[in-house]
CSV table of C-alpha atoms in Angstrom, one decimal:
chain,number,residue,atom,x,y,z
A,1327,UNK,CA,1.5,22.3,12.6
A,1328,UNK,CA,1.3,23.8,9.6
A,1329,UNK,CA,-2.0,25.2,9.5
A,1330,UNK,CA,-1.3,29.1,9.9
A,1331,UNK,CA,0.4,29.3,6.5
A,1332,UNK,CA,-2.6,30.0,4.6
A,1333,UNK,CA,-1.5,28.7,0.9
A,1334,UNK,CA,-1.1,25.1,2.4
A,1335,UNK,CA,-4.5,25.8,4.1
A,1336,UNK,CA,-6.5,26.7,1.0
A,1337,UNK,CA,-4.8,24.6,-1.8
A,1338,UNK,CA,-5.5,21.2,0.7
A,1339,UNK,CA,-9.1,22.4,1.2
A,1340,UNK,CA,-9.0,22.6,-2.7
A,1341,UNK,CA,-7.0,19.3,-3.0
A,1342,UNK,CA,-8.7,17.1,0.2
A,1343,UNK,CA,-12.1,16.1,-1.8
A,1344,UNK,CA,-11.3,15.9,-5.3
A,1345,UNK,CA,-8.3,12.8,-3.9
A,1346,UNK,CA,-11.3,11.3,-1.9
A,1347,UNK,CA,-13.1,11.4,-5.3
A,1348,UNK,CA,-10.5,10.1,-7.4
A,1349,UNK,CA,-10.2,6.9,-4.8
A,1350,UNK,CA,-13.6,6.1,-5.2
A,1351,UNK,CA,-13.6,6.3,-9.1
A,1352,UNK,CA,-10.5,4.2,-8.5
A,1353,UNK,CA,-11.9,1.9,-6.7
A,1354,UNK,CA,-15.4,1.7,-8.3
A,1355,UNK,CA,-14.0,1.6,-12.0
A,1356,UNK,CA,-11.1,-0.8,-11.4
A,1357,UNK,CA,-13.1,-3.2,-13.7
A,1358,UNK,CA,-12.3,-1.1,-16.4
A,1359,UNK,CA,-9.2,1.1,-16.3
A,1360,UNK,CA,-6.1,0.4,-14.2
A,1361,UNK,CA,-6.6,1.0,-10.2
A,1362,UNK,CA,-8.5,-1.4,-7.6
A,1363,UNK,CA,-8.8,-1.8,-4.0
A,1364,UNK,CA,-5.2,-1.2,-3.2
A,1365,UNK,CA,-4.4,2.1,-5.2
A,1366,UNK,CA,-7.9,2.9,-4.3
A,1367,UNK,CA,-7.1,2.7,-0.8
A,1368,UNK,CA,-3.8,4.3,-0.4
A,1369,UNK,CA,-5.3,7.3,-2.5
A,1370,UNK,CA,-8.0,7.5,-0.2
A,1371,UNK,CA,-5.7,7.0,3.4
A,1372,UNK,CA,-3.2,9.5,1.5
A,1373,UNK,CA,-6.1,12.3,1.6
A,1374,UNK,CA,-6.3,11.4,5.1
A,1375,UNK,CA,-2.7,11.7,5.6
A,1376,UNK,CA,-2.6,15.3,3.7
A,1377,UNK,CA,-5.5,16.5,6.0
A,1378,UNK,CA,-3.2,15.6,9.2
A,1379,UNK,CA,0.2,17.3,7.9
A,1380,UNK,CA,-1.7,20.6,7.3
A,1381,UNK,CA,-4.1,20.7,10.3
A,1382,UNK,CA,-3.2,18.3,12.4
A,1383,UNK,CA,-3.1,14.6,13.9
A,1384,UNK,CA,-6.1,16.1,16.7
A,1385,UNK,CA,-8.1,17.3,13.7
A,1386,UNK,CA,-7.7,14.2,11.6
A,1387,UNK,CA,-8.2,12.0,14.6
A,1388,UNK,CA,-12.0,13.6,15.1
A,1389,UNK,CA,-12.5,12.7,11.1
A,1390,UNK,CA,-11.2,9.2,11.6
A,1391,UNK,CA,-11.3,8.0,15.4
A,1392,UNK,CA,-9.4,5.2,15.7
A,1393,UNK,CA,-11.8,3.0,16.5
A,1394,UNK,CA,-13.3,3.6,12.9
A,1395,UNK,CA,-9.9,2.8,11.1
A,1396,UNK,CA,-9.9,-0.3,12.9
A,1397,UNK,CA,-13.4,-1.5,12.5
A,1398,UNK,CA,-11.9,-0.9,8.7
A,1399,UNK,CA,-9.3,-2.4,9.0
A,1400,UNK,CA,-10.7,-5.8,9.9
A,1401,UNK,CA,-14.1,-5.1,8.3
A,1402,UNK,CA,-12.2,-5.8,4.9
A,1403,UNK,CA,-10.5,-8.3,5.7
A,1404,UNK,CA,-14.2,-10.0,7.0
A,1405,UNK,CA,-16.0,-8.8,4.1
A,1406,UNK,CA,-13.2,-10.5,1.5
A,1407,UNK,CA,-13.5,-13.8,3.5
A,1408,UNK,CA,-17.1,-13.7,4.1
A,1409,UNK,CA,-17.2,-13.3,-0.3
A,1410,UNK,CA,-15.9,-16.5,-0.1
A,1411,UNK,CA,-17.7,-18.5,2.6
A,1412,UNK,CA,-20.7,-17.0,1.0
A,1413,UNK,CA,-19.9,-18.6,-2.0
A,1414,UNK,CA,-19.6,-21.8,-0.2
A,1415,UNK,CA,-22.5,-22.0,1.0
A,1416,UNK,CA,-24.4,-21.4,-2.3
A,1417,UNK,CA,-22.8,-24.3,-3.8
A,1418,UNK,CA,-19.6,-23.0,-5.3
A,1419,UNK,CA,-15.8,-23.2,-4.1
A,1420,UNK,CA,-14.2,-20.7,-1.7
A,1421,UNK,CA,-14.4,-17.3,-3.7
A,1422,UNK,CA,-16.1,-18.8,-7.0
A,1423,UNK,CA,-18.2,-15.4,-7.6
A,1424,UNK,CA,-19.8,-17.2,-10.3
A,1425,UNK,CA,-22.5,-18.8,-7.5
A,1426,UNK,CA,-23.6,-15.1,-6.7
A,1427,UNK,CA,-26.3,-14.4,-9.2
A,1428,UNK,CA,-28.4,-16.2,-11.4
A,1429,UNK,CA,-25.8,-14.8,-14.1
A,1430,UNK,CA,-22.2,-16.1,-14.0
A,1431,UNK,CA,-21.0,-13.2,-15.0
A,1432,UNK,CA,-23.0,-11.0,-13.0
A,1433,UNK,CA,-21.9,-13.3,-10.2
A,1434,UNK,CA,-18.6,-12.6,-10.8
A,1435,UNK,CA,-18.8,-9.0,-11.6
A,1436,UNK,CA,-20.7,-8.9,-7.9
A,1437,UNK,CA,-18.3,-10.6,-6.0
A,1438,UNK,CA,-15.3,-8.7,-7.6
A,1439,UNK,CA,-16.8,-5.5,-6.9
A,1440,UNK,CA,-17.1,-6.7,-3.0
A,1441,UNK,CA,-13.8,-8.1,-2.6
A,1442,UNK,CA,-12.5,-5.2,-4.2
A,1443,UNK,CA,-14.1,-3.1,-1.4
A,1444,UNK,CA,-13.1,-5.1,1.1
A,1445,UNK,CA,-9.3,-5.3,0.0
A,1446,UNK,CA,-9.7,-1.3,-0.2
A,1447,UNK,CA,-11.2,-0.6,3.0
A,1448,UNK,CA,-8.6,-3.0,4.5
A,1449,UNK,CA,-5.9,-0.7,3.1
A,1450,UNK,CA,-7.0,2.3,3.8
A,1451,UNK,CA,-7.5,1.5,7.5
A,1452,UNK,CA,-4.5,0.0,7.9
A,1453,UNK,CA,-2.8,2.9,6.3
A,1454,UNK,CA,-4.7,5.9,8.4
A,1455,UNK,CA,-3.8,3.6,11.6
A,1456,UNK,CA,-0.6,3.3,11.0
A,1457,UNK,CA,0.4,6.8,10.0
A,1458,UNK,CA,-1.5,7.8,13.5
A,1459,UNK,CA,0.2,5.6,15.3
A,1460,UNK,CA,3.7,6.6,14.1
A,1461,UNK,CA,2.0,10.4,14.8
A,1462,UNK,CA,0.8,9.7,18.1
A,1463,UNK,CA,4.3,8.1,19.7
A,1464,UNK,CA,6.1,11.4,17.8
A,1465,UNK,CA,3.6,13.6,20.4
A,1466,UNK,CA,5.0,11.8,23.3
A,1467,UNK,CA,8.7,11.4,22.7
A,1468,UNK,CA,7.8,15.2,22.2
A,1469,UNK,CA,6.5,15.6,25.7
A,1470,UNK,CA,9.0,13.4,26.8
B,1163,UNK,CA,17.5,5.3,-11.3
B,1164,UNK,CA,20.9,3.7,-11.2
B,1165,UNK,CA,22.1,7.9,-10.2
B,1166,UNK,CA,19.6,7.5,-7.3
B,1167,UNK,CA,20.6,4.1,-6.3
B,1168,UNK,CA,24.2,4.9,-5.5
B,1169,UNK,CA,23.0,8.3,-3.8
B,1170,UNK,CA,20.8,6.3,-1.6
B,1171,UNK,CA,24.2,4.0,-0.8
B,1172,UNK,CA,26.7,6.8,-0.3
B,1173,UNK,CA,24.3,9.9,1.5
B,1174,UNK,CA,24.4,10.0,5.1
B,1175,UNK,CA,21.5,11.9,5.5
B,1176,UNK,CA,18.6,9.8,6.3
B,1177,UNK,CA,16.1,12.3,5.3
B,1178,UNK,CA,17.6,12.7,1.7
B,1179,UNK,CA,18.0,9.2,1.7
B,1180,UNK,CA,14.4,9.1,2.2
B,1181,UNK,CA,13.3,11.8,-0.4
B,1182,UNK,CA,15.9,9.8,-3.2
B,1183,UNK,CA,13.9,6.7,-2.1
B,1184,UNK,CA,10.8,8.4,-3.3
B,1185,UNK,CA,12.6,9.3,-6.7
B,1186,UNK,CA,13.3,5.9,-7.2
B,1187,UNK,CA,9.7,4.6,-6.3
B,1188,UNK,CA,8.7,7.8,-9.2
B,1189,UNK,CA,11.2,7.0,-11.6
B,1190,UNK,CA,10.6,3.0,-11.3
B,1191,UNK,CA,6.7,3.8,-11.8
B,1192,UNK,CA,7.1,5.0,-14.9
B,1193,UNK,CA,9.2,2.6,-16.0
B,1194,UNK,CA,6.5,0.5,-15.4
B,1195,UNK,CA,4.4,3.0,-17.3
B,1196,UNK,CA,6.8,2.8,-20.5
B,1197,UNK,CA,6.4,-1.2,-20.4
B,1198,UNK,CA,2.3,-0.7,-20.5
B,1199,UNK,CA,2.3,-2.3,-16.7
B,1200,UNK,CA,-0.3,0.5,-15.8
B,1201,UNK,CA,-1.6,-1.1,-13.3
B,1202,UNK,CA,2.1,-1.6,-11.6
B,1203,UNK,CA,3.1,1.7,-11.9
B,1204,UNK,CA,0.1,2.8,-10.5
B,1205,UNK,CA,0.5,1.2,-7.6
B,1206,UNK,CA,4.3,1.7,-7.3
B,1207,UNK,CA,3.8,5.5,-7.6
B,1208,UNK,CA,0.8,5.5,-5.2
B,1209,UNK,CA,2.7,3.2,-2.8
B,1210,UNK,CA,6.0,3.3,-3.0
B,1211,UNK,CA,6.6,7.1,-4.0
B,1212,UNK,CA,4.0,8.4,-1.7
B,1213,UNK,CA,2.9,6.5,1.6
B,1214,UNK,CA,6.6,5.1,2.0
B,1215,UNK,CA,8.2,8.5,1.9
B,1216,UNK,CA,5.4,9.2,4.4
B,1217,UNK,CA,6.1,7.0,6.6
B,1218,UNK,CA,9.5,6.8,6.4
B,1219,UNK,CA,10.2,10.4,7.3
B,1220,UNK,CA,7.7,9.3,10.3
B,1221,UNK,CA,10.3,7.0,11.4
B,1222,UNK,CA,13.2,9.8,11.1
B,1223,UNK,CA,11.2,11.9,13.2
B,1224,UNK,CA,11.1,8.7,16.2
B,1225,UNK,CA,14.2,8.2,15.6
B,1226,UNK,CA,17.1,10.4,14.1
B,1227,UNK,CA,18.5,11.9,10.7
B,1228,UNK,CA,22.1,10.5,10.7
B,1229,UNK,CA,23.2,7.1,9.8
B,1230,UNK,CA,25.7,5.4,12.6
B,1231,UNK,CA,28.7,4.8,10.3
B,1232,UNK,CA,29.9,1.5,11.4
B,1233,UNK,CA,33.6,0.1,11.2
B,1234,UNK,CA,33.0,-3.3,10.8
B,1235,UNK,CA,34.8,-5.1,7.8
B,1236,UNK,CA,33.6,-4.1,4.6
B,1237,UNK,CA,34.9,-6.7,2.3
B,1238,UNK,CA,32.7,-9.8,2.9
B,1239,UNK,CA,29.2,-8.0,2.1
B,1240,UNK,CA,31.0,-6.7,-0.9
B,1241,UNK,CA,31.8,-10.3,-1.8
B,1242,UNK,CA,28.5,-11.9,-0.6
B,1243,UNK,CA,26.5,-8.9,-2.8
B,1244,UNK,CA,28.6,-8.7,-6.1
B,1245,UNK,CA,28.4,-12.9,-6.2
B,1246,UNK,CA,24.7,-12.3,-5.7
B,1247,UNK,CA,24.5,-10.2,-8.4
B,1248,UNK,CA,26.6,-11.5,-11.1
B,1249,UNK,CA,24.4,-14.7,-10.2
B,1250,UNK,CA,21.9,-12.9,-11.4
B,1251,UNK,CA,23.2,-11.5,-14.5
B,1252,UNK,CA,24.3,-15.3,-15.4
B,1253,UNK,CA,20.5,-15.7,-14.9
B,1254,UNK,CA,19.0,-13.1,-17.0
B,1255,UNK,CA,21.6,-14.3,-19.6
B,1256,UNK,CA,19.4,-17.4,-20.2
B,1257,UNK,CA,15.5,-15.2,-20.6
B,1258,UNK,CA,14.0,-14.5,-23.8
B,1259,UNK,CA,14.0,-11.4,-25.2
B,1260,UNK,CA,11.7,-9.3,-23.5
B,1261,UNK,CA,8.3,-9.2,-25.5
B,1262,UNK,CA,9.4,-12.1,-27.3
B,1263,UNK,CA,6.6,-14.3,-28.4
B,1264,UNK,CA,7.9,-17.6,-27.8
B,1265,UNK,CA,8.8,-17.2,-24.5
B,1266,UNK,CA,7.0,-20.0,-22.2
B,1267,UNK,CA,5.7,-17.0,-20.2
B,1268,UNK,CA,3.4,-15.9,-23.1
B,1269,UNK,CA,2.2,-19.6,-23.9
B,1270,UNK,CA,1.1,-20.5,-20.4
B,1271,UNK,CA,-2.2,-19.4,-19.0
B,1272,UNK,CA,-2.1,-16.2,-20.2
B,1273,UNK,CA,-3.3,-16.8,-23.5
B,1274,UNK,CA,-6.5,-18.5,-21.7
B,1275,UNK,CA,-6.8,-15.0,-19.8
B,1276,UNK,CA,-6.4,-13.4,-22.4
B,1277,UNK,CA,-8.7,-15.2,-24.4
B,1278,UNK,CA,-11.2,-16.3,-21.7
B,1279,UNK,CA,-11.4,-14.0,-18.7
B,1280,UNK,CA,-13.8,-11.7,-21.0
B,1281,UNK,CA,-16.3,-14.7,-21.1
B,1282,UNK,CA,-15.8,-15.9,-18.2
B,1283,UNK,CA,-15.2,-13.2,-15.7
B,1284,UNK,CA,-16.3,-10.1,-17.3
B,1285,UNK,CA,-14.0,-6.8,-16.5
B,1286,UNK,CA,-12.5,-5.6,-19.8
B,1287,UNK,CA,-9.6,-5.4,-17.1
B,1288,UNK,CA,-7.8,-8.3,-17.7
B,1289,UNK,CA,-5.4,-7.7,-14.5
B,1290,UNK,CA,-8.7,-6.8,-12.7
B,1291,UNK,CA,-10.4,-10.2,-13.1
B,1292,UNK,CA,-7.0,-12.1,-13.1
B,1293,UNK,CA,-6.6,-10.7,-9.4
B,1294,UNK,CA,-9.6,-10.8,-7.8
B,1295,UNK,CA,-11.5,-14.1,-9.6
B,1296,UNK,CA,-8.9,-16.6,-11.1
B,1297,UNK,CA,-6.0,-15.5,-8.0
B,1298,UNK,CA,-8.6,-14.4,-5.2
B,1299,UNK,CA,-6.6,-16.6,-2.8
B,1300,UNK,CA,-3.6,-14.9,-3.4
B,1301,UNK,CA,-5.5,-11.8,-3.1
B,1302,UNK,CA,-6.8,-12.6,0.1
B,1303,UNK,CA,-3.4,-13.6,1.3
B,1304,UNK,CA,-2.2,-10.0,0.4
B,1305,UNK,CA,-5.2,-8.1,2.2
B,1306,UNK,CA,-4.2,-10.5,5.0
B,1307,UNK,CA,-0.7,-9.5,5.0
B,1308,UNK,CA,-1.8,-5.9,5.3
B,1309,UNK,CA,-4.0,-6.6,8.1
B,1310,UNK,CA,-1.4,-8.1,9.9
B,1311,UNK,CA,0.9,-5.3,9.1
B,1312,UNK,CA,-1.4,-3.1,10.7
B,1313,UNK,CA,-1.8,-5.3,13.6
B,1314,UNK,CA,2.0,-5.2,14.3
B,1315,UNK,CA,2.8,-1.7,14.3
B,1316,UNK,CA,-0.6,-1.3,16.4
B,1317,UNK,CA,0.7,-4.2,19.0
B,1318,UNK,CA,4.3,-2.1,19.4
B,1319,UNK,CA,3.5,1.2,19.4
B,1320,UNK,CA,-0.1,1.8,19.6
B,1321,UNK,CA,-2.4,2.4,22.9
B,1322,UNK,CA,-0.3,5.3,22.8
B,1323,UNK,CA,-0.8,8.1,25.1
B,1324,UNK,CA,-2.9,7.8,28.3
B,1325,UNK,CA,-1.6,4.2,29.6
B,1326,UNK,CA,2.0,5.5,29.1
B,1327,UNK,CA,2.3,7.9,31.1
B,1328,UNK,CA,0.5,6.1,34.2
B,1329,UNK,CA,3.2,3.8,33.8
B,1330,UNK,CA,6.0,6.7,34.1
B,1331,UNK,CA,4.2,7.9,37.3
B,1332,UNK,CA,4.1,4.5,38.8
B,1333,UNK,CA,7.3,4.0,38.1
B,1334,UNK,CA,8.6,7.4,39.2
């Protein structure tokens, strides 16, 4: 653990919210620059992943339990597929955003903005889990 | 990248092997950036230079920092991989020019994104609406593909601790 050398300590602190903020503005203005769910989500698993290196898997695990990065982790998938079947049964094709609102385009801009959430809270659950996981089985070949 | 390349083929060291991979992943994103793929090299340096490293160095740490050397024969990979390759240069022989206009590429449907997605979809993003609205399957496909990622690596090596080691004290 690397928490007792104190630069690491304070320049993560510093780091740790202003990557969670850039993930969001990646995420939430991927209609307009470059980024989306994906980057979005590895950005914001990758703040995660920072957090664990310098204090910890135990202290990372209390932020994100596991049972929250998997609720994630299928919650995104469910929320990109349930875009679509919504959209089914208001009259369009599977994942024709256009049905959404009164507005095509506001359709569209809504249902991009959803599966975009979805795909990114996919990604960053499966990314957190994954990196645990790997953490987890390294604690118990240790205590092997 | 080409320096890296052959370091990654001739180091031993798994964990440099790792860290060169990372260059690679850096030096390929802004490649990407040079060609105005932002989006690409976005993702390539968010991906591929900084969760893979991650990861792999994970995956030294199970597992151990030196490469086995095998003996095997070394000529019939060479073979199989420098046929593949000059296959491919015999390929790239025959592509337009990159950024040439007349290639088939640029007269598909990209013009009608270009054209239409901003009436149509919305996002002055043009990769944006071209992923999630006109390719939303594919897209779903991908998420999918991550999800099942996840559920793999959960399947083999997750449920880690507690259950474990009841097992080990049955056993023993």
């Amino acid at each position: 653990m690397l928490s007792r050398k104190s630069v690491l300590r304070v320049v993560s602190k510093l780091l740790i919210p202003p990557i969670l903020l850039f993930a969001l503005y990646v995420q939430f203005h991927g209609d307009f620059g470059p980024g989306g769910g994906f980057q979005a989500g590895v950005i914001f698993a990758s703040a995660f992943i920072l957090y664990s290196l310098i204090f910890g898997a135990h202290a990372a695990r209390l932020a994100a339990p596991s049972w929250l990065t998997r609720w994630m982790l299928s919650c995104g998938v469910l929320l990109y597929a349930g875009v679509g079947v919504a959209t089914m049964l208001m009259g369009g094709d599977f994942l024709d955003y256009s049905v959404l609102a009164s507005n095509p385009l506001l359709g569209q801009h809504i249902g991009i903005s959803l599966i975009e959430f979805g795909v990114g809270t996919t990604v960053a659950g499966a990314m957190i889990t994954i990196f645990l996981i790997f953490d987890g089985s390294i604690l118990n070949r240790r205590d092997e | 990248m080409a320096i890296t390349a052959f370091g990654l083929v001739y180091l031993s060291s798994l964990f440099a092997v790792a860290m060169l991979s990372g260059i690679f992943s850096l030096s390929a994103a802004s490649l990407y950036l040079v060609m105005d793929a932002v989006d690409v090299a976005f993702t390539e340096a968010a991906v591929g230079a900084g969760i893979s490293t991650v990861l792999m160095l994970g995956t030294l740490a199970l597992t151990t920092r030196r490469e086995k050397t095998s003996k095997d024969n070394k000529a019939l990979p060479l073979v199989i991989v420098s046929a593949t390759g000059a296959l491919l240069i015999y390929a790239t022989l025959d592509m337009p020019p990159y950024g040439d206009p007349a290639a088939p590429i640029n007269h598909h449907v990209a013009v009608r994104y270009i054209e239409k997605s901003g009436i149509e979809v919305g996002p002055p993003n043009i990769v944006t609406s071209v992923l999630a609205s006109y390719r939303g399957y594919d897209t779903l496909g991908e998420v999918t593909v991550i999800f099942t990622a996840a559920i793999g690596v959960m399947a083999l090596m997750g449920r880690s601790r507690k259950p474990r080691r009841k097992q080990k004290k049955d056993r023993a």
